[in-house]
PDB file of C-alpha atoms in Angstrom:
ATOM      1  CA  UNK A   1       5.499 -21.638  -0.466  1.00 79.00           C
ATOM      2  CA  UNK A   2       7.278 -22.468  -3.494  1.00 87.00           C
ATOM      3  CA  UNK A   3       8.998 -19.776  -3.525  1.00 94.00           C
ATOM      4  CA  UNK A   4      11.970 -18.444  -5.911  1.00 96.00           C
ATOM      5  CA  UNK A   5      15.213 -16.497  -4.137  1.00 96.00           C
ATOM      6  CA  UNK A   6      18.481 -14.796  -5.022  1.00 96.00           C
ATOM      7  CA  UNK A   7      21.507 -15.294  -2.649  1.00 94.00           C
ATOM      8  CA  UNK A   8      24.558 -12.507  -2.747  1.00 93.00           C
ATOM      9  CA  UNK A   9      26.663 -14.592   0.044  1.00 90.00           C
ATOM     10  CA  UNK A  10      30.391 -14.108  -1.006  1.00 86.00           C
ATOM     11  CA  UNK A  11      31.271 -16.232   2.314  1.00 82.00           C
ATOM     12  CA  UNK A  12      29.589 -19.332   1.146  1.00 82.00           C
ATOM     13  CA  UNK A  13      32.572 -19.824  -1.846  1.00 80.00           C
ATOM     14  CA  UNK A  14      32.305 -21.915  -4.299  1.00 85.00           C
ATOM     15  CA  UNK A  15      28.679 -21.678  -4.772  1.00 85.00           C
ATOM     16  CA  UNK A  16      28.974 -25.586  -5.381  1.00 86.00           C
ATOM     17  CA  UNK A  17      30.018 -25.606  -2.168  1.00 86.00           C
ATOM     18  CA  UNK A  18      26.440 -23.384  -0.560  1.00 87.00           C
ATOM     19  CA  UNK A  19      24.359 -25.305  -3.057  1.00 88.00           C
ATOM     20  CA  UNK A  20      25.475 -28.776  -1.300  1.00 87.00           C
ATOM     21  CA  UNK A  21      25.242 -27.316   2.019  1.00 88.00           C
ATOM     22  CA  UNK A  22      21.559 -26.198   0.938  1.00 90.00           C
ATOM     23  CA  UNK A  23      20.929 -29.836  -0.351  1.00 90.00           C
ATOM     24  CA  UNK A  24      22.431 -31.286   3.123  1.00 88.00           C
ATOM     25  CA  UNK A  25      19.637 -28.793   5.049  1.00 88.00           C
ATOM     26  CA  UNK A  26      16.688 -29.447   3.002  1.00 89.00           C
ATOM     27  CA  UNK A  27      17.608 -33.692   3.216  1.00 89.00           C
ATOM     28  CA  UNK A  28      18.398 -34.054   6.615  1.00 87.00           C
ATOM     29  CA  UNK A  29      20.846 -36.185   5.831  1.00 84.00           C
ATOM     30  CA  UNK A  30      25.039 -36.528   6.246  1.00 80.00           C
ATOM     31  CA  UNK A  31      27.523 -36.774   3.241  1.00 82.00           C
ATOM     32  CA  UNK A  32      29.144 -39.782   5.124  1.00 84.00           C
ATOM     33  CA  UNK A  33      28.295 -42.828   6.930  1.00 82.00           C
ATOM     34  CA  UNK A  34      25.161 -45.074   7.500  1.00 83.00           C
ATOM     35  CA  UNK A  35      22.764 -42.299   7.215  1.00 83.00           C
ATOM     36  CA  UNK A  36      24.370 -40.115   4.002  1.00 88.00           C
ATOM     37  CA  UNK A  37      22.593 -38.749   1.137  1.00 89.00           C
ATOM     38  CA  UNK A  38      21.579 -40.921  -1.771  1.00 90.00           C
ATOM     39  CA  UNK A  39      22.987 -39.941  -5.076  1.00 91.00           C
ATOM     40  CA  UNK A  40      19.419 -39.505  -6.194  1.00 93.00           C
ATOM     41  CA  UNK A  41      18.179 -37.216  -3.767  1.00 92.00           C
ATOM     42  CA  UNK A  42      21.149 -35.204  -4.146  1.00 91.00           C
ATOM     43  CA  UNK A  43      20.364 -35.289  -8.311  1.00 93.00           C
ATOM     44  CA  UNK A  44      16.626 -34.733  -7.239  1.00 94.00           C
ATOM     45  CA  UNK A  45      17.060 -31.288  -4.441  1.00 91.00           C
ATOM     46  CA  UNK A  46      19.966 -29.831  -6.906  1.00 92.00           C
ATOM     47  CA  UNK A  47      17.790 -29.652  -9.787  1.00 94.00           C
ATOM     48  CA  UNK A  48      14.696 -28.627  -7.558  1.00 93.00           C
ATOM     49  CA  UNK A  49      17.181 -25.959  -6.302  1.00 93.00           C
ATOM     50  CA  UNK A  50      18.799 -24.913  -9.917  1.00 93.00           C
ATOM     51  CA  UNK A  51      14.800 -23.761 -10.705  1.00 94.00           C
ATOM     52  CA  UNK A  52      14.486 -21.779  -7.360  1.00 95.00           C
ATOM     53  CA  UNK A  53      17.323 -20.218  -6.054  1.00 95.00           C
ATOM     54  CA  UNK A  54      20.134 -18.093  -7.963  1.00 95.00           C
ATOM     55  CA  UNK A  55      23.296 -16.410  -7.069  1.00 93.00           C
ATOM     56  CA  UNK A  56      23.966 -12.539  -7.028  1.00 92.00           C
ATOM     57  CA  UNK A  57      27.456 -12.291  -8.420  1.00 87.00           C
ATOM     58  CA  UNK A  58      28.025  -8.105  -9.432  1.00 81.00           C
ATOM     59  CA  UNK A  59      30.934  -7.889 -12.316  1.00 79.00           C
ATOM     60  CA  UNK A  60      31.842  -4.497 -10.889  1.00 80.00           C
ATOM     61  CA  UNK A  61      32.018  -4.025  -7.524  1.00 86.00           C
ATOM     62  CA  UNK A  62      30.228  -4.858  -4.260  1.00 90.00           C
ATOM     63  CA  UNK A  63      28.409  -1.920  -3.444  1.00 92.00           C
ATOM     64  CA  UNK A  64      24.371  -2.183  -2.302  1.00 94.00           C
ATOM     65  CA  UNK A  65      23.244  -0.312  -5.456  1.00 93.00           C
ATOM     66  CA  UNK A  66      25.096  -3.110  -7.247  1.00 93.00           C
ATOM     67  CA  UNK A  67      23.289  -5.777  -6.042  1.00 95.00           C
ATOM     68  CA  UNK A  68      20.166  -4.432  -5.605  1.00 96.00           C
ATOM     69  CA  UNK A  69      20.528  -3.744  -9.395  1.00 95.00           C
ATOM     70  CA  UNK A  70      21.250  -7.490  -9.782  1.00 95.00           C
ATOM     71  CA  UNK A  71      18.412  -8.782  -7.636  1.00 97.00           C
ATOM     72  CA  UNK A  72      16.189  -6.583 -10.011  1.00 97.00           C
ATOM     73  CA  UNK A  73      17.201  -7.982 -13.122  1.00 95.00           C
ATOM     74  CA  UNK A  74      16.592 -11.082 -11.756  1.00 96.00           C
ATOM     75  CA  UNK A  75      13.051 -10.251 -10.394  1.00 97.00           C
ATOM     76  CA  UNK A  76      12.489  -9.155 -14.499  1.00 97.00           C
ATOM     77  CA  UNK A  77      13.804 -12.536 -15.846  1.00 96.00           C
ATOM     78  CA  UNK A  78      12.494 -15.405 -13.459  1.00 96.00           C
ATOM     79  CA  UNK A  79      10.409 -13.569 -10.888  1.00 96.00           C
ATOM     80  CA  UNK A  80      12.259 -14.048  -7.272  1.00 97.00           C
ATOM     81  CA  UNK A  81       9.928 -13.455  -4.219  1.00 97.00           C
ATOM     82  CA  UNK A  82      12.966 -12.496  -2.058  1.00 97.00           C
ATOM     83  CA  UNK A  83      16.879 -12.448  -2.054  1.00 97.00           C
ATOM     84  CA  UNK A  84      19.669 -12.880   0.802  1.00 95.00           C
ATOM     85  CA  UNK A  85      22.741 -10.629   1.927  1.00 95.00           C
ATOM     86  CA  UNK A  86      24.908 -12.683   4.004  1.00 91.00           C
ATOM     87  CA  UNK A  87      26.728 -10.608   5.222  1.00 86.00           C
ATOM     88  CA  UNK A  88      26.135  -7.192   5.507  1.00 90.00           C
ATOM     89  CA  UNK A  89      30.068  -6.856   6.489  1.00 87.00           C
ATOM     90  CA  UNK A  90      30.777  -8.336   2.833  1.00 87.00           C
ATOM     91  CA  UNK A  91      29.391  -5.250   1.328  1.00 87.00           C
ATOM     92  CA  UNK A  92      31.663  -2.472  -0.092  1.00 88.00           C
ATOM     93  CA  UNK A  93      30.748   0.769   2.240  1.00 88.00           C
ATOM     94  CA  UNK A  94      30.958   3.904   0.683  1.00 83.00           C
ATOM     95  CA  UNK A  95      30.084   6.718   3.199  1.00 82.00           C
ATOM     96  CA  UNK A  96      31.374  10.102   4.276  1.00 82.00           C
ATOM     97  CA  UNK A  97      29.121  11.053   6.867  1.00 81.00           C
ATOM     98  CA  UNK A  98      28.913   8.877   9.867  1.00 86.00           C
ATOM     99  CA  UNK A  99      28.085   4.984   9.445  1.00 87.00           C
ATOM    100  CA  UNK A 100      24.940   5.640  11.570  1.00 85.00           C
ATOM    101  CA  UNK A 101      23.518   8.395   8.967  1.00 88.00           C
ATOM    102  CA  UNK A 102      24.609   5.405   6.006  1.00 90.00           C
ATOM    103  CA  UNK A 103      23.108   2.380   7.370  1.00 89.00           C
ATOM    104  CA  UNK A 104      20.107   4.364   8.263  1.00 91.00           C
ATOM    105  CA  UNK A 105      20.182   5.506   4.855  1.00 92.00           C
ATOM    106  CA  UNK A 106      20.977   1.853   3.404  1.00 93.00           C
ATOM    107  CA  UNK A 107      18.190   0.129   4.512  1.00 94.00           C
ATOM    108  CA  UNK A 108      15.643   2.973   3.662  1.00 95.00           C
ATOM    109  CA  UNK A 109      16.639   1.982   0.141  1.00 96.00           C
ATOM    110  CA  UNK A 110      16.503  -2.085   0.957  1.00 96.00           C
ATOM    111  CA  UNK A 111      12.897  -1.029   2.298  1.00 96.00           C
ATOM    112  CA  UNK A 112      11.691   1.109  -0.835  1.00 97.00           C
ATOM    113  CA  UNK A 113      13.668  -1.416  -3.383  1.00 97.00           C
ATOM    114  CA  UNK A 114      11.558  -4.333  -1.460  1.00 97.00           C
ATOM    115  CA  UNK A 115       8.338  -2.340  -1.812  1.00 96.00           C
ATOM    116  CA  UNK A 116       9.098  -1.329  -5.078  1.00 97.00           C
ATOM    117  CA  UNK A 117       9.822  -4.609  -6.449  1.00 97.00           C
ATOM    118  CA  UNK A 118       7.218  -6.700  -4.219  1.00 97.00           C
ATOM    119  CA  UNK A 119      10.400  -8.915  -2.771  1.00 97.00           C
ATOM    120  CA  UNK A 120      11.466 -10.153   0.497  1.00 96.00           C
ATOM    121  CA  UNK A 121      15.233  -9.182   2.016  1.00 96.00           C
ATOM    122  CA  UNK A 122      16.743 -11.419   4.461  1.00 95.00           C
ATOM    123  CA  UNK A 123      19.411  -9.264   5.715  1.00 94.00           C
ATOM    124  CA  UNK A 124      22.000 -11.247   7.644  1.00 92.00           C
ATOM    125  CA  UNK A 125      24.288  -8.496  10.386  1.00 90.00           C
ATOM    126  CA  UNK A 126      26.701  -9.591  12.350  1.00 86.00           C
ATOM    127  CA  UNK A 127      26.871  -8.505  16.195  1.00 84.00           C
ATOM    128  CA  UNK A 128      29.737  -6.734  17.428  1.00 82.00           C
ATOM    129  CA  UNK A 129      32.586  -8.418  20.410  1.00 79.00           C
ATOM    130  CA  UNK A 130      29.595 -10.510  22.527  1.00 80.00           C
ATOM    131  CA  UNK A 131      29.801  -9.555  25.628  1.00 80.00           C
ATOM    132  CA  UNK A 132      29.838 -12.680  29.256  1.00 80.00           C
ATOM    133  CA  UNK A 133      27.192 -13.172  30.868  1.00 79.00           C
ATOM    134  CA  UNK A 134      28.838 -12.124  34.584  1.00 83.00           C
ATOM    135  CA  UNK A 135      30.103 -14.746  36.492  1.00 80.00           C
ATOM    136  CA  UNK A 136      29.694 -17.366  33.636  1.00 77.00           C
ATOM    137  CA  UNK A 137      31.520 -18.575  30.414  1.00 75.00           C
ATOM    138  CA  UNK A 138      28.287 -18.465  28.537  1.00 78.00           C
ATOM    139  CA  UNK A 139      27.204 -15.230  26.249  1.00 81.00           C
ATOM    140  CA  UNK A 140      24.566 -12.537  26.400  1.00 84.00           C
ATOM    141  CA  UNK A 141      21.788 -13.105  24.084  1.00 86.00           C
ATOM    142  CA  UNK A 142      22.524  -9.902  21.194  1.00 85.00           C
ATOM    143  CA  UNK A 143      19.782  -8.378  20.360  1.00 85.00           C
ATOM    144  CA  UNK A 144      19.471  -5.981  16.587  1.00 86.00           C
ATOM    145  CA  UNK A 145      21.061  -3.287  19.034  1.00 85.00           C
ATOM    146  CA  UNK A 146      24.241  -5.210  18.836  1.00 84.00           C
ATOM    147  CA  UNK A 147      24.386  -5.155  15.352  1.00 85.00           C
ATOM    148  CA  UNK A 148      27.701  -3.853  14.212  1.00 80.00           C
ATOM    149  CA  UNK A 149      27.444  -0.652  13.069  1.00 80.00           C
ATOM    150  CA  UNK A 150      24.437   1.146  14.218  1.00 78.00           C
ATOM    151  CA  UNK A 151      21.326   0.439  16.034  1.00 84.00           C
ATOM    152  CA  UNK A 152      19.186   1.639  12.952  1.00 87.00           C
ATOM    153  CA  UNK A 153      19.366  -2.272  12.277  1.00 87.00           C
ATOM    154  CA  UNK A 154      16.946  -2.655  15.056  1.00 87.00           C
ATOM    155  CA  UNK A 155      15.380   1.061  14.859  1.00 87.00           C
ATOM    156  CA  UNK A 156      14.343   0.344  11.058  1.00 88.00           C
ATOM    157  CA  UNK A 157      13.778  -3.503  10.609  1.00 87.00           C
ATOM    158  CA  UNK A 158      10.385  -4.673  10.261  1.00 87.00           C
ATOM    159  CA  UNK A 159      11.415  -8.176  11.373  1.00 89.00           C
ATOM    160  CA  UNK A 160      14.276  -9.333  13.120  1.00 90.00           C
ATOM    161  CA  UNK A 161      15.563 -12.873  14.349  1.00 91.00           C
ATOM    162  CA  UNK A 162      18.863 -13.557  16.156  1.00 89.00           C
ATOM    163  CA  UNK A 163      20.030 -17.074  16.319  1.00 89.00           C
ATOM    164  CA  UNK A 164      22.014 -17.732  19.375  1.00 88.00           C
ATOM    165  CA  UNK A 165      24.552 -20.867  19.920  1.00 84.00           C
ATOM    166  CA  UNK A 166      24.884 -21.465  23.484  1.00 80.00           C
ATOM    167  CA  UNK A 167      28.596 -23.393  23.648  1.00 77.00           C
ATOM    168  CA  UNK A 168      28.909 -22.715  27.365  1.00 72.00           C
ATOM    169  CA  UNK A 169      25.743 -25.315  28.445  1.00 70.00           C
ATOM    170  CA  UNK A 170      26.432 -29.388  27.633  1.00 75.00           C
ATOM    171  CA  UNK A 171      23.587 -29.526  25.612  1.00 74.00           C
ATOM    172  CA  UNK A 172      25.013 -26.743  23.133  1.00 81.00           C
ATOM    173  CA  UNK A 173      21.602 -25.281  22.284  1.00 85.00           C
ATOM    174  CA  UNK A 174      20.780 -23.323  19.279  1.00 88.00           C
ATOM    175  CA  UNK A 175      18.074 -20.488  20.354  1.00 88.00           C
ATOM    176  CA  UNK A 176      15.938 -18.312  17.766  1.00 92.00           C
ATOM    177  CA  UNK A 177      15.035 -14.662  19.313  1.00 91.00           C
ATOM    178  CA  UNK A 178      12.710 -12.955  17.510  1.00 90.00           C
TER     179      UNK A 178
END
């Protein structure tokens, strides 16, 4: 949809380094061998890329408030239509009550910020230890409750999506749960 995005993913470092796995997604293509990316294609998705997505960097720390502040300025300058934690983990957590009470608190203010501004969040959590499937080396499936942290990640999310490798199986399948 043509859309414009902001990224705050401190585990995709450099950001040369999440730009050219973007560019390898959007191609289809390998960096090696008889089917790799053209040097013009890559030239041709980077720049497409440089006027649609750009990176959420705060100077001072890595609180919420910080980058929500940065995704704003950015919605004022070139207009983004959504932005990307990855990963909630790589935030800096201040709370004093209990991290249920926070989170819950948290994304109340993702939710009004998003209304407020008229942007998307992608909000990537990580699950907690996965737990075996009995009697079998595969995994459970998590679900938002396994979020680590709280279950207000699935009490308060409008949307939510796991993606699930399944190692265990020879085909290694990749499942989407919404």
């Amino acid at each position: 949809n043509n859309w414009k995005g902001a990224f705050y993913s401190p585990e995709h470092k450099p950001t040369e380094l999440h730009l050219a796995k973007m560019i390898w997604k959007i191609q289809c293509q390998s960096w090696i061998g008889d089917n790799r990316i053209s040097p013009m294609d890559v030239a041709t998705t980077a720049a497409y890329l440089n006027k649609k997505v750009w990176w959420v960097k705060p100077e001072k720390d890595f609180t919420l408030d910080s980058i929500l502040d940065k995704v704003r300025q950015l919605k004022d300058r070139v207009g983004i239509d959504y932005f990307v934690i990855d990963a909630w983990n790589k935030l800096e957590h201040k709370y004093t009550d209990s991290e249920t009470k926070y989170i819950g608190e948290s994304l109340d203010k993702i939710a009004m910020f998003c209304e407020n501004e008229n942007v998307h969040c992608f909000l990537v959590v990580h699950p907690t230890k996965m737990r075996k499937k009995k009697d079998s080396d595969s995994y459970e499936v998590p679900t938002l409750y396994d979020c680590a942290g709280s279950s207000n990640f699935y009490n308060k999310s409008d949307n939510g999506i796991t993606i699930y490798r399944n190692f265990a199986d020879d085909n290694k399948t990749t499942e989407v749960h919404i």
